[in-house]
């Protein structure tokens, strides 16, 4: 899909034509301009040539059919992954990518191992949601609702592509089009402090999640090199300021990795830094990543069930508010941190 020429093609037309075109793309989710029968045939043909709507994608459906992964090929041939997750309560969440690859190289993350290719444009971020709305529209899944929730938890670090991510959020939020409520949008960051500071001033009701994954700097910087730039005290100070300003809950993501960050001591230490007002912890099962690319693939394993239970018991004893994330799509490499493309 390429909408960069849309304004130009419709330049000579009455103003409402652009609105009609946008409605067709962002509200009715047409896949080809031939469906836009309110335009003359010549114009439809021109639009198809100069503003193609086709989205190139390879699709994989999970065995349980509760999640679908799409690998979308962008204009320049690079690829990004995005996942649709179907919740039992009727919500349909799309996990979008914000960059091709990621420059931050967290040891446990498949995207991190790809290195960084480039930022996505707002159109390329939105395209991922449009793709699944078309998919739902064409009834390839037994789903009634269009996409109801969007999380920026796919490939890339959203706060290193701040402006484009914010632009895409505003479009997703637009009542006339996608109408996805700000409260149904979440942004996850590995802890880019400038991003958190800016985000707190946006006056948006969008949810913020922080990838924590370790209760102290020594371990955290082994796993997440970004901790050297923004140590925990600096990060948590920024989060506290965000909470003070917005009065919104913040989710701290903690991936449980066997014998790395899942000990009793880690749980106790985590309890000491969490447990503040409007903090809550989201425990994530470590998802094995493919061993392509360079480096650390395969060295980590998920924590055992009994270890997880013990870890949770300690958090509970310390009155820490936490939840455990449901695992979608691990058979299609669509779970957290498994996103990786070779182009
Ligand atoms: N770059 C952002 C957002 C994308 S990652 C961030 O790091 O927050 C989305 C979440 O998946 C993050 O919490 C990330 O740490 C986690 N994740 C990465 N690799 C994972 C893996 N192998 N198993 C489980 N979760 C993983
Ligand atoms: Fe980048 Fe997030 Fe993966 Fe770290 S966990 S490498 S920040 S995508």
mmCIF file of C-alpha atoms and ligand atoms in Angstrom:
data_model
loop_
_atom_site.group_PDB
_atom_site.id
_atom_site.type_symbol
_atom_site.label_atom_id
_atom_site.label_comp_id
_atom_site.label_asym_id
_atom_site.label_seq_id
_atom_site.Cartn_x
_atom_site.Cartn_y
_atom_site.Cartn_z
ATOM 1 C CA UNK A 1 0.000 0.000 0.000
ATOM 2 C CA UNK A 2 1.288 3.482 -0.818
ATOM 3 C CA UNK A 3 -0.825 6.536 -0.040
ATOM 4 C CA UNK A 4 1.894 9.128 -0.488
ATOM 5 C CA UNK A 5 0.359 10.355 -3.777
ATOM 6 C CA UNK A 6 -3.250 10.387 -2.606
ATOM 7 C CA UNK A 7 -3.482 14.155 -2.074
ATOM 8 C CA UNK A 8 -1.852 14.789 -5.437
ATOM 9 C CA UNK A 9 -4.115 12.458 -7.403
ATOM 10 C CA UNK A 10 -7.227 14.016 -5.866
ATOM 11 C CA UNK A 11 -5.959 17.589 -6.170
ATOM 12 C CA UNK A 12 -8.307 18.662 -8.965
ATOM 13 C CA UNK A 13 -11.346 16.983 -7.366
ATOM 14 C CA UNK A 14 -13.828 18.613 -4.990
ATOM 15 C CA UNK A 15 -12.644 18.514 -1.358
ATOM 16 C CA UNK A 16 -15.112 15.892 -0.171
ATOM 17 C CA UNK A 17 -13.537 13.400 -2.562
ATOM 18 C CA UNK A 18 -10.456 13.116 -0.320
ATOM 19 C CA UNK A 19 -12.683 12.470 2.653
ATOM 20 C CA UNK A 20 -14.520 9.775 0.690
ATOM 21 C CA UNK A 21 -11.231 8.165 -0.262
ATOM 22 C CA UNK A 22 -9.989 8.200 3.327
ATOM 23 C CA UNK A 23 -13.242 6.720 4.545
ATOM 24 C CA UNK A 24 -12.951 3.941 2.016
ATOM 25 C CA UNK A 25 -9.435 3.103 3.210
ATOM 26 C CA UNK A 26 -9.667 3.685 6.964
ATOM 27 C CA UNK A 27 -13.290 2.906 7.681
ATOM 28 C CA UNK A 28 -14.542 0.494 5.045
ATOM 29 C CA UNK A 29 -11.178 -1.202 4.564
ATOM 30 C CA UNK A 30 -11.354 -1.638 0.803
ATOM 31 C CA UNK A 31 -8.439 -3.585 -0.713
ATOM 32 C CA UNK A 32 -8.704 -2.238 -4.251
ATOM 33 C CA UNK A 33 -9.974 1.045 -5.697
ATOM 34 C CA UNK A 34 -12.378 -0.861 -7.936
ATOM 35 C CA UNK A 35 -14.522 -1.173 -4.788
ATOM 36 C CA UNK A 36 -14.790 2.627 -4.570
ATOM 37 C CA UNK A 37 -17.695 2.802 -7.000
ATOM 38 C CA UNK A 38 -18.506 6.391 -6.006
ATOM 39 C CA UNK A 39 -15.458 7.388 -8.105
ATOM 40 C CA UNK A 40 -15.494 7.417 -11.913
ATOM 41 C CA UNK A 41 -13.769 4.480 -13.561
ATOM 42 C CA UNK A 42 -10.872 6.609 -14.831
ATOM 43 C CA UNK A 43 -10.164 7.926 -11.374
ATOM 44 C CA UNK A 44 -10.311 4.439 -9.859
ATOM 45 C CA UNK A 45 -7.797 3.213 -12.414
ATOM 46 C CA UNK A 46 -5.524 6.151 -11.732
ATOM 47 C CA UNK A 47 -5.761 5.587 -7.995
ATOM 48 C CA UNK A 48 -4.943 1.922 -8.406
ATOM 49 C CA UNK A 49 -1.840 2.861 -10.343
ATOM 50 C CA UNK A 50 -0.634 5.758 -8.207
ATOM 51 C CA UNK A 51 -1.957 4.822 -4.753
ATOM 52 C CA UNK A 52 -2.039 1.038 -4.695
ATOM 53 C CA UNK A 53 -3.937 -0.408 -1.748
ATOM 54 C CA UNK A 54 -2.607 -3.934 -1.892
ATOM 55 C CA UNK A 55 -0.685 -5.038 1.200
ATOM 56 C CA UNK A 56 1.912 -7.721 0.483
ATOM 57 C CA UNK A 57 1.878 -10.184 3.355
ATOM 58 C CA UNK A 58 2.536 -13.779 4.306
ATOM 59 C CA UNK A 59 0.052 -15.010 6.863
ATOM 60 C CA UNK A 60 0.353 -17.733 9.469
ATOM 61 C CA UNK A 61 -2.570 -18.852 11.630
ATOM 62 C CA UNK A 62 -1.861 -20.439 15.033
ATOM 63 C CA UNK A 63 -3.160 -23.949 15.666
ATOM 64 C CA UNK A 64 -5.615 -22.695 18.264
ATOM 65 C CA UNK A 65 -6.777 -20.083 15.729
ATOM 66 C CA UNK A 66 -6.621 -17.467 18.457
ATOM 67 C CA UNK A 67 -3.806 -15.596 16.803
ATOM 68 C CA UNK A 68 -2.624 -14.743 13.313
ATOM 69 C CA UNK A 69 0.782 -13.452 12.325
ATOM 70 C CA UNK A 70 1.415 -11.422 9.195
ATOM 71 C CA UNK A 71 4.800 -10.664 7.730
ATOM 72 C CA UNK A 72 4.273 -7.508 5.684
ATOM 73 C CA UNK A 73 6.654 -6.538 2.884
ATOM 74 C CA UNK A 74 7.187 -2.784 2.731
ATOM 75 C CA UNK A 75 7.788 -0.632 -0.350
ATOM 76 C CA UNK A 76 11.551 -1.022 -0.108
ATOM 77 C CA UNK A 77 11.352 -4.801 0.345
ATOM 78 C CA UNK A 78 12.041 -4.770 4.091
ATOM 79 C CA UNK A 79 9.627 -6.777 6.210
ATOM 80 C CA UNK A 80 7.867 -6.300 9.523
ATOM 81 C CA UNK A 81 5.769 -8.633 11.585
ATOM 82 C CA UNK A 82 2.470 -7.968 13.233
ATOM 83 C CA UNK A 83 0.067 -10.197 15.148
ATOM 84 C CA UNK A 84 -3.663 -10.292 15.720
ATOM 85 C CA UNK A 85 -4.778 -11.804 19.017
ATOM 86 C CA UNK A 86 -8.360 -12.820 19.535
ATOM 87 C CA UNK A 87 -9.445 -12.621 23.179
ATOM 88 C CA UNK A 88 -12.336 -14.617 24.555
ATOM 89 C CA UNK A 89 -14.079 -11.468 25.764
ATOM 90 C CA UNK A 90 -14.412 -10.190 22.177
ATOM 91 C CA UNK A 91 -11.427 -7.856 22.115
ATOM 92 C CA UNK A 92 -9.130 -8.137 19.107
ATOM 93 C CA UNK A 93 -5.654 -6.842 19.787
ATOM 94 C CA UNK A 94 -3.085 -6.085 17.131
ATOM 95 C CA UNK A 95 0.520 -5.977 18.233
ATOM 96 C CA UNK A 96 2.290 -3.594 15.857
ATOM 97 C CA UNK A 97 5.929 -3.015 14.986
ATOM 98 C CA UNK A 98 7.363 0.491 15.100
ATOM 99 C CA UNK A 99 10.773 -0.152 13.539
ATOM 100 C CA UNK A 100 12.346 -2.690 11.205
ATOM 101 C CA UNK A 101 14.646 -4.408 13.687
ATOM 102 C CA UNK A 102 15.790 -2.635 16.852
ATOM 103 C CA UNK A 103 19.063 -0.980 17.791
ATOM 104 C CA UNK A 104 18.925 -1.884 21.490
ATOM 105 C CA UNK A 105 20.062 -5.507 21.360
ATOM 106 C CA UNK A 106 18.392 -6.986 24.429
ATOM 107 C CA UNK A 107 19.894 -10.442 24.838
ATOM 108 C CA UNK A 108 16.620 -12.345 25.107
ATOM 109 C CA UNK A 109 14.877 -10.708 22.131
ATOM 110 C CA UNK A 110 14.832 -11.971 18.540
ATOM 111 C CA UNK A 111 14.232 -8.492 17.121
ATOM 112 C CA UNK A 112 17.232 -7.194 19.025
ATOM 113 C CA UNK A 113 19.424 -9.726 17.291
ATOM 114 C CA UNK A 114 18.404 -8.472 13.831
ATOM 115 C CA UNK A 115 20.013 -5.106 14.418
ATOM 116 C CA UNK A 116 18.341 -1.895 13.293
ATOM 117 C CA UNK A 117 17.231 -1.279 9.700
ATOM 118 C CA UNK A 118 14.964 1.786 9.821
ATOM 119 C CA UNK A 119 12.012 3.531 11.433
ATOM 120 C CA UNK A 120 8.491 2.891 10.155
ATOM 121 C CA UNK A 121 6.390 5.785 8.859
ATOM 122 C CA UNK A 122 2.968 6.448 10.445
ATOM 123 C CA UNK A 123 1.360 4.922 7.324
ATOM 124 C CA UNK A 124 3.417 1.769 7.711
ATOM 125 C CA UNK A 125 2.373 1.430 11.341
ATOM 126 C CA UNK A 126 -1.303 1.937 10.524
ATOM 127 C CA UNK A 127 -1.060 -0.426 7.566
ATOM 128 C CA UNK A 128 -0.580 -3.282 10.043
ATOM 129 C CA UNK A 129 -3.952 -2.553 11.649
ATOM 130 C CA UNK A 130 -5.619 -2.030 8.264
ATOM 131 C CA UNK A 131 -4.279 -5.393 7.156
ATOM 132 C CA UNK A 132 -6.083 -7.190 9.980
ATOM 133 C CA UNK A 133 -9.270 -5.181 9.611
ATOM 134 C CA UNK A 134 -9.397 -6.277 5.981
ATOM 135 C CA UNK A 135 -8.684 -9.816 7.099
ATOM 136 C CA UNK A 136 -11.568 -9.675 9.575
ATOM 137 C CA UNK A 137 -13.835 -7.983 7.029
ATOM 138 C CA UNK A 138 -13.259 -10.736 4.530
ATOM 139 C CA UNK A 139 -14.364 -13.179 7.218
ATOM 140 C CA UNK A 140 -11.324 -15.311 7.153
ATOM 141 C CA UNK A 141 -11.759 -15.569 10.919
ATOM 142 C CA UNK A 142 -14.904 -16.140 12.905
ATOM 143 C CA UNK A 143 -14.734 -12.674 14.438
ATOM 144 C CA UNK A 144 -17.381 -10.016 14.539
ATOM 145 C CA UNK A 145 -15.446 -6.985 15.804
ATOM 146 C CA UNK A 146 -12.803 -5.069 13.997
ATOM 147 C CA UNK A 147 -9.544 -4.427 15.844
ATOM 148 C CA UNK A 148 -10.381 -3.046 19.278
ATOM 149 C CA UNK A 149 -6.919 -2.714 20.856
ATOM 150 C CA UNK A 150 -3.422 -1.900 19.642
ATOM 151 C CA UNK A 151 -0.151 -2.559 21.464
ATOM 152 C CA UNK A 152 3.231 -1.234 20.379
ATOM 153 C CA UNK A 153 4.973 -4.437 21.396
ATOM 154 C CA UNK A 154 6.108 -5.801 18.054
ATOM 155 C CA UNK A 155 9.485 -5.146 16.485
ATOM 156 C CA UNK A 156 11.372 -2.058 17.551
ATOM 157 C CA UNK A 157 11.555 0.526 20.297
ATOM 158 C CA UNK A 158 8.577 2.907 19.922
ATOM 159 C CA UNK A 159 10.252 5.780 21.780
ATOM 160 C CA UNK A 160 13.159 5.773 19.335
ATOM 161 C CA UNK A 161 10.574 6.536 16.626
ATOM 162 C CA UNK A 162 8.577 8.870 18.812
ATOM 163 C CA UNK A 163 7.002 11.300 16.342
ATOM 164 C CA UNK A 164 5.798 8.631 13.907
ATOM 165 C CA UNK A 165 4.426 6.482 16.716
ATOM 166 C CA UNK A 166 2.502 9.444 18.127
ATOM 167 C CA UNK A 167 1.146 10.330 14.684
ATOM 168 C CA UNK A 168 -0.068 6.771 14.196
ATOM 169 C CA UNK A 169 -1.715 6.786 17.638
ATOM 170 C CA UNK A 170 -3.609 9.951 16.785
ATOM 171 C CA UNK A 171 -4.905 8.411 13.559
ATOM 172 C CA UNK A 172 -5.911 5.153 15.293
ATOM 173 C CA UNK A 173 -7.646 7.251 17.908
ATOM 174 C CA UNK A 174 -9.567 9.372 15.362
ATOM 175 C CA UNK A 175 -13.284 8.954 15.971
ATOM 176 C CA UNK A 176 -14.099 9.307 12.283
ATOM 177 C CA UNK A 177 -11.911 6.389 11.283
ATOM 178 C CA UNK A 178 -10.475 3.582 13.414
ATOM 179 C CA UNK A 179 -11.966 4.995 16.588
ATOM 180 C CA UNK A 180 -9.696 2.920 18.831
ATOM 181 C CA UNK A 181 -9.912 4.453 22.291
ATOM 182 C CA UNK A 182 -6.659 5.782 23.760
ATOM 183 C CA UNK A 183 -7.244 3.535 26.772
ATOM 184 C CA UNK A 184 -7.166 0.572 24.387
ATOM 185 C CA UNK A 185 -3.728 1.505 23.054
ATOM 186 C CA UNK A 186 -0.514 0.562 24.886
ATOM 187 C CA UNK A 187 3.073 1.548 24.261
ATOM 188 C CA UNK A 188 5.894 -0.556 25.654
ATOM 189 C CA UNK A 189 9.359 0.924 26.066
ATOM 190 C CA UNK A 190 12.626 -0.569 27.184
ATOM 191 C CA UNK A 191 13.023 2.613 29.217
ATOM 192 C CA UNK A 192 13.905 5.546 26.963
ATOM 193 C CA UNK A 193 13.645 8.305 29.539
ATOM 194 C CA UNK A 194 13.257 11.234 27.122
ATOM 195 C CA UNK A 195 10.359 9.361 25.515
ATOM 196 C CA UNK A 196 8.640 8.803 28.865
ATOM 197 C CA UNK A 197 9.049 12.493 29.691
ATOM 198 C CA UNK A 198 7.572 13.601 26.380
ATOM 199 C CA UNK A 199 4.809 11.028 26.597
ATOM 200 C CA UNK A 200 3.683 12.347 29.972
ATOM 201 C CA UNK A 201 3.041 15.734 28.380
ATOM 202 C CA UNK A 202 0.859 14.474 25.502
ATOM 203 C CA UNK A 203 -2.347 14.572 27.476
ATOM 204 C CA UNK A 204 -3.378 11.209 26.062
ATOM 205 C CA UNK A 205 -5.000 8.329 27.912
ATOM 206 C CA UNK A 206 -2.694 5.801 26.221
ATOM 207 C CA UNK A 207 -1.230 3.080 28.481
ATOM 208 C CA UNK A 208 2.473 2.965 29.224
ATOM 209 C CA UNK A 209 4.410 -0.245 29.806
ATOM 210 C CA UNK A 210 8.044 -0.506 30.864
ATOM 211 C CA UNK A 211 10.230 -3.502 30.042
ATOM 212 C CA UNK A 212 11.929 -4.067 33.377
ATOM 213 C CA UNK A 213 13.044 -7.733 33.352
ATOM 214 C CA UNK A 214 15.495 -7.386 36.243
ATOM 215 C CA UNK A 215 15.311 -5.921 39.752
ATOM 216 C CA UNK A 216 18.809 -4.363 39.812
ATOM 217 C CA UNK A 217 21.168 -2.605 37.414
ATOM 218 C CA UNK A 218 23.827 -5.309 37.555
ATOM 219 C CA UNK A 219 21.543 -7.948 36.068
ATOM 220 C CA UNK A 220 19.480 -5.551 33.994
ATOM 221 C CA UNK A 221 22.417 -4.211 32.049
ATOM 222 C CA UNK A 222 23.605 -7.731 31.297
ATOM 223 C CA UNK A 223 20.250 -8.393 29.660
ATOM 224 C CA UNK A 224 19.408 -4.924 28.358
ATOM 225 C CA UNK A 225 22.361 -2.736 27.331
ATOM 226 C CA UNK A 226 20.088 0.355 27.455
ATOM 227 C CA UNK A 227 20.264 0.142 31.267
ATOM 228 C CA UNK A 228 23.796 1.583 31.078
ATOM 229 C CA UNK A 229 22.387 4.759 29.573
ATOM 230 C CA UNK A 230 19.287 4.899 31.774
ATOM 231 C CA UNK A 231 19.890 3.099 35.069
ATOM 232 C CA UNK A 232 16.934 1.997 37.186
ATOM 233 C CA UNK A 233 16.877 5.004 39.524
ATOM 234 C CA UNK A 234 16.748 7.408 36.562
ATOM 235 C CA UNK A 235 14.112 5.273 34.832
ATOM 236 C CA UNK A 236 11.898 4.968 37.896
ATOM 237 C CA UNK A 237 12.192 8.662 38.612
ATOM 238 C CA UNK A 238 10.849 9.378 35.111
ATOM 239 C CA UNK A 239 8.032 6.870 35.657
ATOM 240 C CA UNK A 240 7.115 8.498 38.971
ATOM 241 C CA UNK A 241 6.965 11.873 37.298
ATOM 242 C CA UNK A 242 4.759 10.388 34.578
ATOM 243 C CA UNK A 243 2.397 8.955 37.206
ATOM 244 C CA UNK A 244 2.297 12.232 39.108
ATOM 245 C CA UNK A 245 1.411 14.104 35.946
ATOM 246 C CA UNK A 246 -1.091 11.640 34.447
ATOM 247 C CA UNK A 247 -2.375 9.687 37.442
ATOM 248 C CA UNK A 248 -2.312 6.609 35.199
ATOM 249 C CA UNK A 249 -1.248 3.046 36.006
ATOM 250 C CA UNK A 250 2.087 1.855 34.649
ATOM 251 C CA UNK A 251 2.733 -1.766 33.763
ATOM 252 C CA UNK A 252 6.192 -3.213 34.401
ATOM 253 C CA UNK A 253 6.919 -6.184 32.162
ATOM 254 C CA UNK A 254 9.066 -8.921 33.623
ATOM 255 C CA UNK A 255 10.034 -11.889 31.438
ATOM 256 C CA UNK A 256 10.801 -14.911 33.599
ATOM 257 C CA UNK A 257 13.994 -16.570 32.338
ATOM 258 C CA UNK A 258 15.184 -19.799 33.923
ATOM 259 C CA UNK A 259 18.074 -19.340 36.373
ATOM 260 C CA UNK A 260 18.610 -15.760 35.190
ATOM 261 C CA UNK A 261 16.040 -13.519 36.898
ATOM 262 C CA UNK A 262 13.616 -15.938 38.556
ATOM 263 C CA UNK A 263 15.204 -16.623 41.952
ATOM 264 C CA UNK A 264 13.590 -15.930 45.334
ATOM 265 C CA UNK A 265 16.095 -13.123 45.831
ATOM 266 C CA UNK A 266 15.043 -11.530 42.537
ATOM 267 C CA UNK A 267 11.389 -11.708 43.598
ATOM 268 C CA UNK A 268 12.215 -10.059 46.940
ATOM 269 C CA UNK A 269 14.319 -7.402 45.270
ATOM 270 C CA UNK A 270 11.628 -6.771 42.674
ATOM 271 C CA UNK A 271 9.063 -6.368 45.456
ATOM 272 C CA UNK A 272 11.230 -3.649 47.013
ATOM 273 C CA UNK A 273 11.297 -1.492 43.886
ATOM 274 C CA UNK A 274 7.689 -2.151 42.883
ATOM 275 C CA UNK A 275 4.749 -1.795 45.269
ATOM 276 C CA UNK A 276 4.314 1.921 44.669
ATOM 277 C CA UNK A 277 1.018 3.570 43.907
ATOM 278 C CA UNK A 278 -0.219 2.829 40.353
ATOM 279 C CA UNK A 279 2.630 0.379 39.651
ATOM 280 C CA UNK A 280 1.782 -3.118 38.547
ATOM 281 C CA UNK A 281 3.877 -6.024 37.370
ATOM 282 C CA UNK A 282 3.082 -8.145 34.325
ATOM 283 C CA UNK A 283 4.903 -11.471 34.373
ATOM 284 C CA UNK A 284 5.700 -12.850 30.930
ATOM 285 C CA UNK A 285 6.798 -16.362 30.134
ATOM 286 C CA UNK A 286 10.066 -16.337 28.254
ATOM 287 C CA UNK A 287 9.503 -17.406 24.663
ATOM 288 C CA UNK A 288 12.251 -19.354 23.021
ATOM 289 C CA UNK A 289 13.680 -17.517 20.024
ATOM 290 C CA UNK A 290 15.059 -18.988 16.816
ATOM 291 C CA UNK A 291 18.769 -19.443 16.587
ATOM 292 C CA UNK A 292 19.272 -17.447 13.405
ATOM 293 C CA UNK A 293 21.361 -14.293 13.453
ATOM 294 C CA UNK A 294 24.387 -13.825 15.603
ATOM 295 C CA UNK A 295 24.807 -14.245 19.283
ATOM 296 C CA UNK A 296 22.841 -15.507 22.176
ATOM 297 C CA UNK A 297 19.966 -17.499 20.676
ATOM 298 C CA UNK A 298 19.095 -20.609 22.546
ATOM 299 C CA UNK A 299 20.996 -19.802 25.726
ATOM 300 C CA UNK A 300 17.862 -18.841 27.639
ATOM 301 C CA UNK A 301 15.031 -21.074 28.733
ATOM 302 C CA UNK A 302 11.645 -20.305 30.238
ATOM 303 C CA UNK A 303 11.316 -20.659 34.011
ATOM 304 C CA UNK A 304 9.736 -23.865 35.254
ATOM 305 C CA UNK A 305 6.128 -23.818 36.415
ATOM 306 C CA UNK A 306 7.097 -24.491 40.025
ATOM 307 C CA UNK A 307 9.629 -21.636 39.947
ATOM 308 C CA UNK A 308 7.018 -19.281 38.522
ATOM 309 C CA UNK A 309 4.593 -20.258 41.279
ATOM 310 C CA UNK A 310 7.244 -19.596 43.927
ATOM 311 C CA UNK A 311 8.089 -16.244 42.349
ATOM 312 C CA UNK A 312 4.438 -15.281 42.323
ATOM 313 C CA UNK A 313 3.992 -16.399 45.938
ATOM 314 C CA UNK A 314 6.744 -14.021 47.025
ATOM 315 C CA UNK A 315 5.197 -11.105 45.122
ATOM 316 C CA UNK A 316 1.871 -11.946 46.697
ATOM 317 C CA UNK A 317 3.337 -12.120 50.187
ATOM 318 C CA UNK A 318 4.835 -8.683 49.594
ATOM 319 C CA UNK A 319 1.459 -7.365 48.385
ATOM 320 C CA UNK A 320 2.714 -6.546 44.897
ATOM 321 C CA UNK A 321 -0.022 -6.161 42.308
ATOM 322 C CA UNK A 322 0.745 -8.402 39.359
ATOM 323 C CA UNK A 323 -0.760 -10.406 36.522
ATOM 324 C CA UNK A 324 0.562 -13.105 34.243
ATOM 325 C CA UNK A 325 0.354 -12.622 30.509
ATOM 326 C CA UNK A 326 -1.553 -15.137 28.432
ATOM 327 C CA UNK A 327 0.643 -16.673 25.801
ATOM 328 C CA UNK A 328 -0.564 -16.309 22.225
ATOM 329 C CA UNK A 329 0.901 -17.806 19.098
ATOM 330 C CA UNK A 330 4.106 -19.409 20.272
ATOM 331 C CA UNK A 331 3.676 -22.096 17.581
ATOM 332 C CA UNK A 332 3.838 -19.433 14.873
ATOM 333 C CA UNK A 333 6.752 -17.520 16.456
ATOM 334 C CA UNK A 334 4.373 -14.678 17.141
ATOM 335 C CA UNK A 335 4.794 -14.445 20.866
ATOM 336 C CA UNK A 336 6.605 -11.556 22.583
ATOM 337 C CA UNK A 337 10.191 -11.218 21.509
ATOM 338 C CA UNK A 338 10.000 -13.773 18.721
ATOM 339 C CA UNK A 339 9.605 -11.211 15.970
ATOM 340 C CA UNK A 340 12.384 -11.467 13.477
ATOM 341 C CA UNK A 341 12.534 -11.017 9.723
ATOM 342 C CA UNK A 342 15.460 -11.640 7.440
ATOM 343 C CA UNK A 343 14.823 -8.820 5.028
HETATM 344 N N1 LIG B 1 10.981 -2.409 22.398
HETATM 345 C C1 LIG B 1 9.870 -2.348 23.268
HETATM 346 C C2 LIG B 1 8.615 -2.979 22.718
HETATM 347 C C3 LIG B 1 8.714 -4.310 22.003
HETATM 348 S S1 LIG B 1 9.061 -5.762 22.895
HETATM 349 C C4 LIG B 1 10.213 -2.951 24.608
HETATM 350 O O1 LIG B 1 11.246 -3.587 24.724
HETATM 351 O O2 LIG B 1 9.464 -2.722 25.552
HETATM 352 C C5 LIG B 1 7.564 -6.235 23.712
HETATM 353 C C6 LIG B 1 7.836 -7.013 25.016
HETATM 354 O O3 LIG B 1 8.299 -8.354 24.769
HETATM 355 C C7 LIG B 1 8.913 -6.353 25.864
HETATM 356 O O4 LIG B 1 8.554 -6.323 27.218
HETATM 357 C C8 LIG B 1 10.073 -7.277 25.632
HETATM 358 O O5 LIG B 1 11.023 -7.128 26.611
HETATM 359 C C9 LIG B 1 9.413 -8.623 25.603
HETATM 360 N N2 LIG B 1 10.245 -9.697 25.061
HETATM 361 C C10 LIG B 1 11.343 -9.592 24.277
HETATM 362 N N3 LIG B 1 11.852 -10.817 24.011
HETATM 363 C C11 LIG B 1 11.068 -11.714 24.636
HETATM 364 C C12 LIG B 1 11.065 -13.146 24.714
HETATM 365 N N4 LIG B 1 11.956 -13.874 24.072
HETATM 366 N N5 LIG B 1 10.097 -13.734 25.441
HETATM 367 C C13 LIG B 1 9.148 -12.995 26.061
HETATM 368 N N6 LIG B 1 9.087 -11.657 26.013
HETATM 369 C C14 LIG B 1 10.041 -11.011 25.314
HETATM 370 FE FE1 LIG B 2 14.386 -3.787 21.152
HETATM 371 FE FE2 LIG B 2 12.384 -4.207 22.881
HETATM 372 FE FE3 LIG B 2 13.631 -6.276 21.706
HETATM 373 FE FE4 LIG B 2 14.926 -4.827 23.538
HETATM 374 S S1 LIG B 2 13.098 -6.084 23.868
HETATM 375 S S2 LIG B 2 15.765 -5.499 21.573
HETATM 376 S S3 LIG B 2 14.128 -2.807 23.136
HETATM 377 S S4 LIG B 2 12.417 -4.745 20.693
#
